[in-house]
Coordinates of C-alpha atoms and ligand atoms in Angstrom, one line a residue:
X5 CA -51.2 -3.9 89.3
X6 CA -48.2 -4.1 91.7
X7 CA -46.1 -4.1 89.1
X8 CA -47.2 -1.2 87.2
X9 CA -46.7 0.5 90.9
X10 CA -42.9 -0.7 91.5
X11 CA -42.6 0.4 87.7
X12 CA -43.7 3.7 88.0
X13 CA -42.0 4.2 91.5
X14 CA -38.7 3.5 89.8
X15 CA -39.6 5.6 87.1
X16 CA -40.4 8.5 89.8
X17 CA -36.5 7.7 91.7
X18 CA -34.8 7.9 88.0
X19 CA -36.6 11.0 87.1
X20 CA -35.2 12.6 90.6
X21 CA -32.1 11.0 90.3
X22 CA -31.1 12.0 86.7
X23 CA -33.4 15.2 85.7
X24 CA -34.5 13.8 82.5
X25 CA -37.8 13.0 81.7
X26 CA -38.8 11.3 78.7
X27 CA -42.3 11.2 77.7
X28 CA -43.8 10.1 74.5
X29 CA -46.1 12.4 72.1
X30 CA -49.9 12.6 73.5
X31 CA -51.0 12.8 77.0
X32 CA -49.5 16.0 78.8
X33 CA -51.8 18.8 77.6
X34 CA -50.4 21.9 76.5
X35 CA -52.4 23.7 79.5
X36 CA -49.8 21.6 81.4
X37 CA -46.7 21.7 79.5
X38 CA -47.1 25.2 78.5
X39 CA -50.3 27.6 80.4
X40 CA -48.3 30.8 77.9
X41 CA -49.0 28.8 74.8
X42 CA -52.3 27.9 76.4
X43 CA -53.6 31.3 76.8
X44 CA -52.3 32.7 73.6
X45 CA -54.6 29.9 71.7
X46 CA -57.5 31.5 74.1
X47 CA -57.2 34.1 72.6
X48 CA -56.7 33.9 68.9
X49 CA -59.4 31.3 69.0
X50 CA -61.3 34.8 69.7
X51 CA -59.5 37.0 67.4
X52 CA -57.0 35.6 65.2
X53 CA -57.2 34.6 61.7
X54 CA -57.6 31.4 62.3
X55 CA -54.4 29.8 60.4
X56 CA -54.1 26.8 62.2
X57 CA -50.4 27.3 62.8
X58 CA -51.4 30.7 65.1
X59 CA -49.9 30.2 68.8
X60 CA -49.4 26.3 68.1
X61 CA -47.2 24.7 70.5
X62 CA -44.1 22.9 69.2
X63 CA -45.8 19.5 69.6
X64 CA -48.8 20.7 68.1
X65 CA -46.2 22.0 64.6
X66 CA -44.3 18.5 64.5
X67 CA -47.8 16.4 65.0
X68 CA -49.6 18.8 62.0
X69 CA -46.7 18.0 59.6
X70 CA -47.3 14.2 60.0
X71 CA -44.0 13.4 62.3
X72 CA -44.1 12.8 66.0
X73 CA -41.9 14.0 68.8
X74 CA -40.4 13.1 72.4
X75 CA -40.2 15.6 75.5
X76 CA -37.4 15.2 77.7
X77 CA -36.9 17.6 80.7
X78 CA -33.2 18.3 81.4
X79 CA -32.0 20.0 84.5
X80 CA -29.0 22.6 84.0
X81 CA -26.7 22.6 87.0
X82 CA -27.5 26.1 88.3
X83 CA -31.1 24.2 88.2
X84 CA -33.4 25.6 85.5
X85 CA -35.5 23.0 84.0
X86 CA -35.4 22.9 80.3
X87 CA -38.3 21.2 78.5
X88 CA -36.8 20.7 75.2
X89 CA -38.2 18.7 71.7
X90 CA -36.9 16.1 69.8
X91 CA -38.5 15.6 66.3
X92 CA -39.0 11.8 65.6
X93 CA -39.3 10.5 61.9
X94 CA -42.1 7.9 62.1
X95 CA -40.7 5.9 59.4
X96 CA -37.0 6.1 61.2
X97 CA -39.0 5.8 64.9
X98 CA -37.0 2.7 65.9
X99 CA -33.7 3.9 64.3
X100 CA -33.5 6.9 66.2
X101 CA -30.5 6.3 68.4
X102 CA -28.3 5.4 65.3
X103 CA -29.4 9.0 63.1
X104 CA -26.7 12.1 63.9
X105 CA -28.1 14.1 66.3
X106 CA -28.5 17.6 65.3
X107 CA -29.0 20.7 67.7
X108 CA -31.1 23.5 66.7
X109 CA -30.8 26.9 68.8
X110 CA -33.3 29.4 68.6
X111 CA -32.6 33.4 68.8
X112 CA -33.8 35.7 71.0
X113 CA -37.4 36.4 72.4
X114 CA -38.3 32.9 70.6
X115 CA -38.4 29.1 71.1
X116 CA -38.2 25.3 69.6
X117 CA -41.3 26.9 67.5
X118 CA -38.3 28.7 65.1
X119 CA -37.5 25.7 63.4
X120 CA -41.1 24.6 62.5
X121 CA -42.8 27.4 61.7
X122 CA -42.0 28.0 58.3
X123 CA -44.3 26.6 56.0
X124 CA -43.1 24.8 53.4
X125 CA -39.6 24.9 54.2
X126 CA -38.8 24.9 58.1
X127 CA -35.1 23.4 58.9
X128 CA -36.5 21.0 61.4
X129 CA -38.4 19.0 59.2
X130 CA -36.1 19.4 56.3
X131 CA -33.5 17.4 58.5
X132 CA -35.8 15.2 60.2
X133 CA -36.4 13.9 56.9
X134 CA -33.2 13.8 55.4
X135 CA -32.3 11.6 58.6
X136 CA -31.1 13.4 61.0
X137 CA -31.9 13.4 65.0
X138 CA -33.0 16.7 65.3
X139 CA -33.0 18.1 68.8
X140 CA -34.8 21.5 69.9
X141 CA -33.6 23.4 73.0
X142 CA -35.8 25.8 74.7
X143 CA -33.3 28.3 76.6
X144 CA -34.4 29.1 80.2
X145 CA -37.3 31.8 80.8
X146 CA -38.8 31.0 77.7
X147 CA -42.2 29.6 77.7
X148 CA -41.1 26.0 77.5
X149 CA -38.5 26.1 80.0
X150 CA -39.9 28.7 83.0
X151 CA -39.5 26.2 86.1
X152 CA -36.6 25.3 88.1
X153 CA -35.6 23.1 90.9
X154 CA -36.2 26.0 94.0
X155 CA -36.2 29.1 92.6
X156 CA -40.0 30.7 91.8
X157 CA -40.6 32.2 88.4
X158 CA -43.9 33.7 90.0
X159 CA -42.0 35.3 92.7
X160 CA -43.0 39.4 91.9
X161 CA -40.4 41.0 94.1
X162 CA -38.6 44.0 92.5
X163 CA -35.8 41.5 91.5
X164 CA -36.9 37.9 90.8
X165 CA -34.1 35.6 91.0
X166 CA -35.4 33.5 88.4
X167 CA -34.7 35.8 86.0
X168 CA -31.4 36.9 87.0
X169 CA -30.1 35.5 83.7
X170 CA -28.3 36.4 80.4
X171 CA -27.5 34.8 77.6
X172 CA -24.1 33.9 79.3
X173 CA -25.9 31.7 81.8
X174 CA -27.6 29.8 78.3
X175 CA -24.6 29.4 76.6
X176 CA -22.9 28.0 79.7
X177 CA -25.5 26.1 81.4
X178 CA -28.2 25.2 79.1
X179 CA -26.3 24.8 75.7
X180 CA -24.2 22.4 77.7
X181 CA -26.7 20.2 79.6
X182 CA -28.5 20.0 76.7
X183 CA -25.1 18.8 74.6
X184 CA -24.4 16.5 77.3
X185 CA -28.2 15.0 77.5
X186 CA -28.3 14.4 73.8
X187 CA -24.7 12.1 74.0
X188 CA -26.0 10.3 76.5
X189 CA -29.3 9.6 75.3
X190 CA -27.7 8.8 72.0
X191 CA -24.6 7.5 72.0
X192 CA -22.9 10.0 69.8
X193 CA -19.8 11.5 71.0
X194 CA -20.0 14.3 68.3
X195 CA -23.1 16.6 67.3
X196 CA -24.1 19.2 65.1
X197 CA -25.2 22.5 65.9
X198 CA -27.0 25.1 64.0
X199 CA -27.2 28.6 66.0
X200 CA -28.9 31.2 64.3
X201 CA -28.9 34.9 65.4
X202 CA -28.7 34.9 69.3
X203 CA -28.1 31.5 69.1
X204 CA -25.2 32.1 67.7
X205 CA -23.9 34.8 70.6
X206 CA -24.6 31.7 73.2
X207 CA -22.2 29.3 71.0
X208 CA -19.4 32.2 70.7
X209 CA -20.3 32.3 75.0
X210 CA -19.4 28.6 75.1
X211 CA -17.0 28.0 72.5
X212 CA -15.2 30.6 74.2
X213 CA -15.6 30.4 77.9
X214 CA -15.2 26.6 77.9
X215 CA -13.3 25.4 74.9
X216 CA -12.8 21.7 76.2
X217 CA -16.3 21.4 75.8
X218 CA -15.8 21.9 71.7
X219 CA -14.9 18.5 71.7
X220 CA -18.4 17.7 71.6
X221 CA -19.2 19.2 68.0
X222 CA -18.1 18.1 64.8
X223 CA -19.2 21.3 63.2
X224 CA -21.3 24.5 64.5
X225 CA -22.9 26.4 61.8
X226 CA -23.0 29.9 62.8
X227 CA -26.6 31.5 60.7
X228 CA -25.7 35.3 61.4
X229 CA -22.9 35.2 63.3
X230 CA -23.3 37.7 65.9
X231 CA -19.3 38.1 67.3
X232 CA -19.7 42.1 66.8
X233 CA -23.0 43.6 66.8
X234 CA -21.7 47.5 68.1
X235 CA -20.1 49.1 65.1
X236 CA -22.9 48.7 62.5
X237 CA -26.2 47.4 61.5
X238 CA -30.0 47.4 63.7
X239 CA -28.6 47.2 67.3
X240 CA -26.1 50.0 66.6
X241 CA -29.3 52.5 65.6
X242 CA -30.7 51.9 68.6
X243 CA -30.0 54.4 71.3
X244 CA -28.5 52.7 73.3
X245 CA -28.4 54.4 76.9
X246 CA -32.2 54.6 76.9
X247 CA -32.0 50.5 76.1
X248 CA -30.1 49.7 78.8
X249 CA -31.8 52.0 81.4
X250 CA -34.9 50.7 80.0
X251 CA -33.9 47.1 80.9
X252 CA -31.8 47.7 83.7
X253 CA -35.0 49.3 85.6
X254 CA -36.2 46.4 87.0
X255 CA -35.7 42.2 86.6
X256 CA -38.2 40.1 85.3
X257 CA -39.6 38.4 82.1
X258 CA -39.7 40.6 78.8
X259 CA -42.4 41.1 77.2
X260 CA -43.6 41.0 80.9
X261 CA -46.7 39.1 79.6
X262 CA -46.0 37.5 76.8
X263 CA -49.4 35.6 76.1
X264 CA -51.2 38.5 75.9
X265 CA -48.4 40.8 74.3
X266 CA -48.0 38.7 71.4
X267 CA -51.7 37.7 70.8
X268 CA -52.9 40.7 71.0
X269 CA -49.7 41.9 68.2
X270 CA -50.6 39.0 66.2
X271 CA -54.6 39.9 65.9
X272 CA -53.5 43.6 65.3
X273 CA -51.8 42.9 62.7
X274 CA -54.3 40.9 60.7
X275 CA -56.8 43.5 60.1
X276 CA -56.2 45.3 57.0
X277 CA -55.1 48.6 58.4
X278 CA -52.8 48.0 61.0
X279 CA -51.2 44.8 58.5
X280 CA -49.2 47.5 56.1
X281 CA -48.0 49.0 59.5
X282 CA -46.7 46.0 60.9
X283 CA -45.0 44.9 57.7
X284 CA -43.2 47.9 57.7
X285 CA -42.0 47.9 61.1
X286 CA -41.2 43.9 60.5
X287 CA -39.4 45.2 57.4
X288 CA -37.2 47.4 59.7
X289 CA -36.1 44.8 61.7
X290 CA -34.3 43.4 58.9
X291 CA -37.5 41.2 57.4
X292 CA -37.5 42.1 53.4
X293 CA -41.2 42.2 51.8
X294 CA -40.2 39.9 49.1
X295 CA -39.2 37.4 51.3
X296 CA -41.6 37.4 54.2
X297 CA -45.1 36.0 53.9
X298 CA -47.4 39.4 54.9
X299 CA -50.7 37.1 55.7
X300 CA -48.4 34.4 58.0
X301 CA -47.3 37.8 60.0
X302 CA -49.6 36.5 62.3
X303 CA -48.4 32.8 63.0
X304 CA -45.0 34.3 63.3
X305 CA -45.7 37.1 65.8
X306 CA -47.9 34.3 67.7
X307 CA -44.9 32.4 67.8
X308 CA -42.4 34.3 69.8
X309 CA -41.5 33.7 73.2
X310 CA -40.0 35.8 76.0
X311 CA -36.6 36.2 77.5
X312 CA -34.9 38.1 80.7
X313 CA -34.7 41.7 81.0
X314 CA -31.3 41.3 81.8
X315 CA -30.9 39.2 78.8
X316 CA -31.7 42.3 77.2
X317 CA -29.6 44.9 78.4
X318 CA -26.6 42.0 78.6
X319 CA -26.9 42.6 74.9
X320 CA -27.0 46.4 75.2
X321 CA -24.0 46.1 77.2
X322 CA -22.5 44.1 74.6
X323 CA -23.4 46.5 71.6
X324 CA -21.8 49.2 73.7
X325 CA -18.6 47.3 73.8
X326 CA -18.9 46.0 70.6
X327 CA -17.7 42.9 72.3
X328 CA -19.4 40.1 74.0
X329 CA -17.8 40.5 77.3
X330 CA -18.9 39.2 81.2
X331 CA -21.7 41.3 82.7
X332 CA -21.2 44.7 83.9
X333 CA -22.4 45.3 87.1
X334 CA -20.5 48.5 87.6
X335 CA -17.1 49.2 89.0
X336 CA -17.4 48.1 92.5
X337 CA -18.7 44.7 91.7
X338 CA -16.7 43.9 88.2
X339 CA -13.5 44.2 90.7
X340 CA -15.3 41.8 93.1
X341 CA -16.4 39.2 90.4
X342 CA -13.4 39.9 87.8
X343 CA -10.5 41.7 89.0
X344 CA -10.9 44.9 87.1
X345 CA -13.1 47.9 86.5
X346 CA -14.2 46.8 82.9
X347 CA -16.1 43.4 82.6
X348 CA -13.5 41.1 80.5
X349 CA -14.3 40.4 76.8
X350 CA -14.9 36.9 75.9
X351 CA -11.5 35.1 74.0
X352 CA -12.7 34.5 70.9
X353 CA -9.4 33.6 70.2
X354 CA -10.4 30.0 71.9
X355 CA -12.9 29.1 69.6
X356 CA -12.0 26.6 67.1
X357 CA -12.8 28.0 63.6
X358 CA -11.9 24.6 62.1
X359 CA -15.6 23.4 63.6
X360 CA -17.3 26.8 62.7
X361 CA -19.1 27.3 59.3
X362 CA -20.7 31.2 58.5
X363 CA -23.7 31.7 57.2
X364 CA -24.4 35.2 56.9
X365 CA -26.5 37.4 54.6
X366 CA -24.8 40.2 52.4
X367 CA -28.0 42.5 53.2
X368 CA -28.5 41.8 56.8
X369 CA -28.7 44.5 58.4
X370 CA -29.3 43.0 61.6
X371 CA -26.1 41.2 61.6
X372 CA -24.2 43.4 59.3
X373 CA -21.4 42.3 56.7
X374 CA -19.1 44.5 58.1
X375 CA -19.5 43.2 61.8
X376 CA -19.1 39.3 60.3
X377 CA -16.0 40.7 59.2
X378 CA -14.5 41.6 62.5
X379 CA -15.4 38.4 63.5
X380 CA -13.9 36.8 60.9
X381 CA -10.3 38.7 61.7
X382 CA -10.2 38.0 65.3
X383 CA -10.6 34.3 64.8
X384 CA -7.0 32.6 65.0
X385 CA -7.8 31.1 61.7
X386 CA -10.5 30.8 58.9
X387 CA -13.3 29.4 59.4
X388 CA -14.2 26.0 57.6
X389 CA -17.0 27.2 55.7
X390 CA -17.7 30.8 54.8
X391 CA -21.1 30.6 53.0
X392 CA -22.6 34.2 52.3
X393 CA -25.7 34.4 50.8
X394 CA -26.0 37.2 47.6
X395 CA -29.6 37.7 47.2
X396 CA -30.3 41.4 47.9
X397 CA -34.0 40.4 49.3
X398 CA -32.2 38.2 51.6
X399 CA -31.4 40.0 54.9
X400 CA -31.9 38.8 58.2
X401 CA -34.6 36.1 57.9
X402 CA -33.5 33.3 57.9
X403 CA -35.9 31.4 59.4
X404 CA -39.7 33.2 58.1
X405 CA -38.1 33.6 54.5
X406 CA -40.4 32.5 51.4
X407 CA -37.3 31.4 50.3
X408 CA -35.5 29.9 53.5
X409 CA -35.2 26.4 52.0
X410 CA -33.2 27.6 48.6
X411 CA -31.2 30.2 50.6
X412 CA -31.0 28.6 54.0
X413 CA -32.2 24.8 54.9
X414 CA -31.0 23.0 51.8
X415 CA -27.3 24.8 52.1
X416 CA -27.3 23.6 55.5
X417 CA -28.6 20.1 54.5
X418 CA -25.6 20.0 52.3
X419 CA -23.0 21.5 54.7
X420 CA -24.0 19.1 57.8
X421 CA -23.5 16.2 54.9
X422 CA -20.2 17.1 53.7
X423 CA -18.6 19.0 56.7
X424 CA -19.8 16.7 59.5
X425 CA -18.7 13.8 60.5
X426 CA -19.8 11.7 58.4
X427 CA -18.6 8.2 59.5
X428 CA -20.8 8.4 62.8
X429 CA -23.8 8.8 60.6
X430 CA -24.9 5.0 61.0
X431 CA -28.2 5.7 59.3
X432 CA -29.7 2.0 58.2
X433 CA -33.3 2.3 57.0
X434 CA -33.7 -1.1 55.9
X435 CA -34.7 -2.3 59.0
X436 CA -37.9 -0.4 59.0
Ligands
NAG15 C1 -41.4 22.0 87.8 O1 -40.5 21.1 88.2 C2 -40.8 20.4 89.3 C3 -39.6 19.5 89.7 O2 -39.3 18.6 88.7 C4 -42.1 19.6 89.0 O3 -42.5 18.8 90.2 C5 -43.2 20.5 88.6 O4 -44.3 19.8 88.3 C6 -42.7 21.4 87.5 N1 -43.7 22.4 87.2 C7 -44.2 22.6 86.0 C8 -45.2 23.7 85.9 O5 -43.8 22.0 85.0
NAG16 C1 -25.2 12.1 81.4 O1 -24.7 10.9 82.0 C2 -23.8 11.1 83.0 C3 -23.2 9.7 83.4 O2 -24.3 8.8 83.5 C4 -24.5 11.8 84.2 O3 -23.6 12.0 85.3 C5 -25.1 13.1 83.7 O4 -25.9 13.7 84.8 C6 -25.9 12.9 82.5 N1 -26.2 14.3 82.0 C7 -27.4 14.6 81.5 C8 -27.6 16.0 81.2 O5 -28.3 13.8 81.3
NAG17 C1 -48.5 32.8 52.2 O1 -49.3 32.3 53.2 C2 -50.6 32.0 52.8 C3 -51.4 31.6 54.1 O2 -50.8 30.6 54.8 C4 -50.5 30.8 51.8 O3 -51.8 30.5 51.4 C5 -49.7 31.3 50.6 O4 -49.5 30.2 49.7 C6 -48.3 31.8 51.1 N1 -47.6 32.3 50.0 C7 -46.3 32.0 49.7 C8 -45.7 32.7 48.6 O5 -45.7 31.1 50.3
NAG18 C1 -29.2 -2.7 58.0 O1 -30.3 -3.4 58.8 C2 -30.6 -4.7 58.2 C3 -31.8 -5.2 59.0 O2 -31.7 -4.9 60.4 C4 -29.4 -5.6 58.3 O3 -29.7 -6.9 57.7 C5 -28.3 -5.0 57.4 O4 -27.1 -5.8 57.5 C6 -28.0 -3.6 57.9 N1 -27.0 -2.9 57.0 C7 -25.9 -2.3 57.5 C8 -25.0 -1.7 56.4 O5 -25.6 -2.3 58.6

């Protein structure tokens, strides 16, 4: 008995000592670990469709498809407190230090649930099983990761300071607490990346802003690589005054509510007449028909997850510039923070295109071909890999697709095997 009380008080010190918490699959409940998820399975019990996959939490994925998973909380240095996954292979359980880490990083208004929630063919699994240490981050202000060491998420002022965030403060921060977490848990002094959408724009942030740090990677695949988002495709259509007054009207989480936002979406959209509706206005957001499951609309929908408002009009900002560039908080401060009028664009010419690899669709119109081309030319050189996918049903799903392990996972299967570094793969199965 004393000894299980000296054991947990060290436990307790190294917790508050090091911000990392690991905890085994089972006993935290997902009231506990996540009261958003919690609520949106409330409701859908009530009126969903009852898919089991509807508002699942990203344990509850991993455990369904027969593998297991460990939580570990990492604390950024600015002090958000990540919860992020790491998918464990039972039949590689013990092994795990010695499998390449891979890091998966969701897009906007979603979570670690991106990577699993594709039926047959979700990239998490697909690399779990192939071997790999896959690692999910949950970016700060979503529903995994809304706690920090003193500032109040709760806190309804006009301007919470919890949310005073963009995707600058991911790419810096998070992306890189989570990098270094994942080395030190592991061993590895090199890991892979896969970004995909707004992933992508917080790699470009970091690759960047802080190109020592690309040490770190052997490759970063880039899925809809979002350098340039102004000149062409969905963002440009958008108005885009009316976005950014929308956003800029007050601070806090978007959707403000997101439990009841997205369940109530989700059970919309399965009844029979508003369905069509919803699949249309899915299709316009760059989702083709004949590659998007209409009757698991409502597991996706379920599945989304919220971000900063000023996430949001960060990216406005950066469609208006057709740039990704530092904040713009207006003249009078951009001198105080920067030195000049104009926020200052991000050097892309930093980023190391011998570690990139493209992955981008010819019919995206989300991340349009013509905007992966200015990318492309203001990189100092090619990029390692420049994969575009042809199929004309393909556009910018990469993750939901019917077809996402043809198009998507087992091309990025391939690439991690023969672009990444292969010789710290120390993968011995034998043992098991
Ligand atoms: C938030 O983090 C603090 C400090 O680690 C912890 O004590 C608290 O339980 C966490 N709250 C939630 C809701 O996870
Ligand atoms: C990684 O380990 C170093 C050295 O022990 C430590 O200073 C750092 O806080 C750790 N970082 C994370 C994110 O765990
Ligand atoms: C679409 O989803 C339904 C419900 O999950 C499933 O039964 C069906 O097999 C799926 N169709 C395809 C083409 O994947
Ligand atoms: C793999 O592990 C087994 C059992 O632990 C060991 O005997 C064998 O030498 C290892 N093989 C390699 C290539 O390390």
């Amino acid at each position: 008995m004393i000894y299980f009380f000296y054991i947990t008080f060290y436990i307790s010190i190294f917790h508050k000592c090091c911000g990392v918490t690991v905890e085994k699959a089972g006993p935290a409940s997902v009231e506990s670990t996540n009261p958003t998820v919690a609520e949106k399975q409330a409701f859908l019990q009530l009126f969903g469709n009852g898919d089991p996959d509807e508002a699942a939490s990203c344990g509850q994925l991993i455990e369904s498809r027969g593998f297991q998973y460990e939580r570990y909380y990492v604390t950024t240095e600015d002090g958000y407190i990540l919860q992020n996954f790491r998918i464990i292979n039972p039949y590689a359980r013990e092994a795990r230090n010695t499998l390449k880490p891979v890091l998966l990083v969701h897009p906007i208004l979603a979570s670690c649930a991106s990577w699993l929630f594709n039926s047959p063919a979700s990239l998490g699994f697909l690399l779990a099983n192939l071997g790999y240490d896959v690692w999910l981050i949950n970016a700060r202000g979503t529903s995994y990761s809304t706690n920090h060491t003193h500032l109040d998420p709760e806190g309804n002022s006009f301007y919470p300071v919890f949310w005073d965030y963009s995707f600058y403060e991911i790419g810096i921060y998070d992306v890189t607490s989570t990098v270094e977490h994942i080395k030190n848990e592991t061993g590895f002094e090199k890991i892979t990346v896969v970004a995909y959408s707004q992933g992508s724009i917080q790699m470009i942030t970091q690759m960047s802003l802080m190109p020592w740090f690309q040490d770190n990677y052997d490759i970063v695949i880039l899925a809809a690589p979002a350098g340039f988002v102004g000149e062409y495709g969905f963002f440009a259509s958008i108005p885009n005054k009316p976005a950014q007054e929308f956003f800029s009207s007050s601070n806090g989480p978007y959707p403000s509510n997101s439990a009841f936002f997205y369940s109530s979406l989700s059970a919309l959209c399965v009844n029979q007449l508003a369905s069509p509706i919803c699949v249309t206005f899915f299709g316009n957001l760059g989702f083709d028909r004949n590659q998007f499951n209409a009757s698991r609309l409502s597991v996706y929908i379920s599945l989304r997850d919220r971000s900063s408002k000023k996430n949001l009009l960060h990216i406005f900002q950066s469609v208006e510039r057709d740039h990704l560039s530092f904040f713009d908080y207006g003249e009078v401060k951009n001198y105080a923070l920067y030195g000049s009028a104009e926020p200052p664009e991000f050097p892309y010419y930093n980023i190391n295109p011998n570690k990139l690899i493209f992955m981008s669709g010819l019919n995206d119109q989300v991340i349009d071909q013509r905007n992966v081309q200015k990318f492309r030319n203001s990189l100092c050189d090619r990029v390692d890999t420049d994969h575009i996918i042809q199929d004309p049903y393909w556009k910018h799903s990469f993750l939901a697709a019917n077809e996402a392990y043809a198009y998507f996972g087992s091309v990025v299967a391939d690439l991690i095997r023969e672009r990444g570094d292969s010789t710290e793969c120390r993968l011995n199965l034998s043992g098991n």
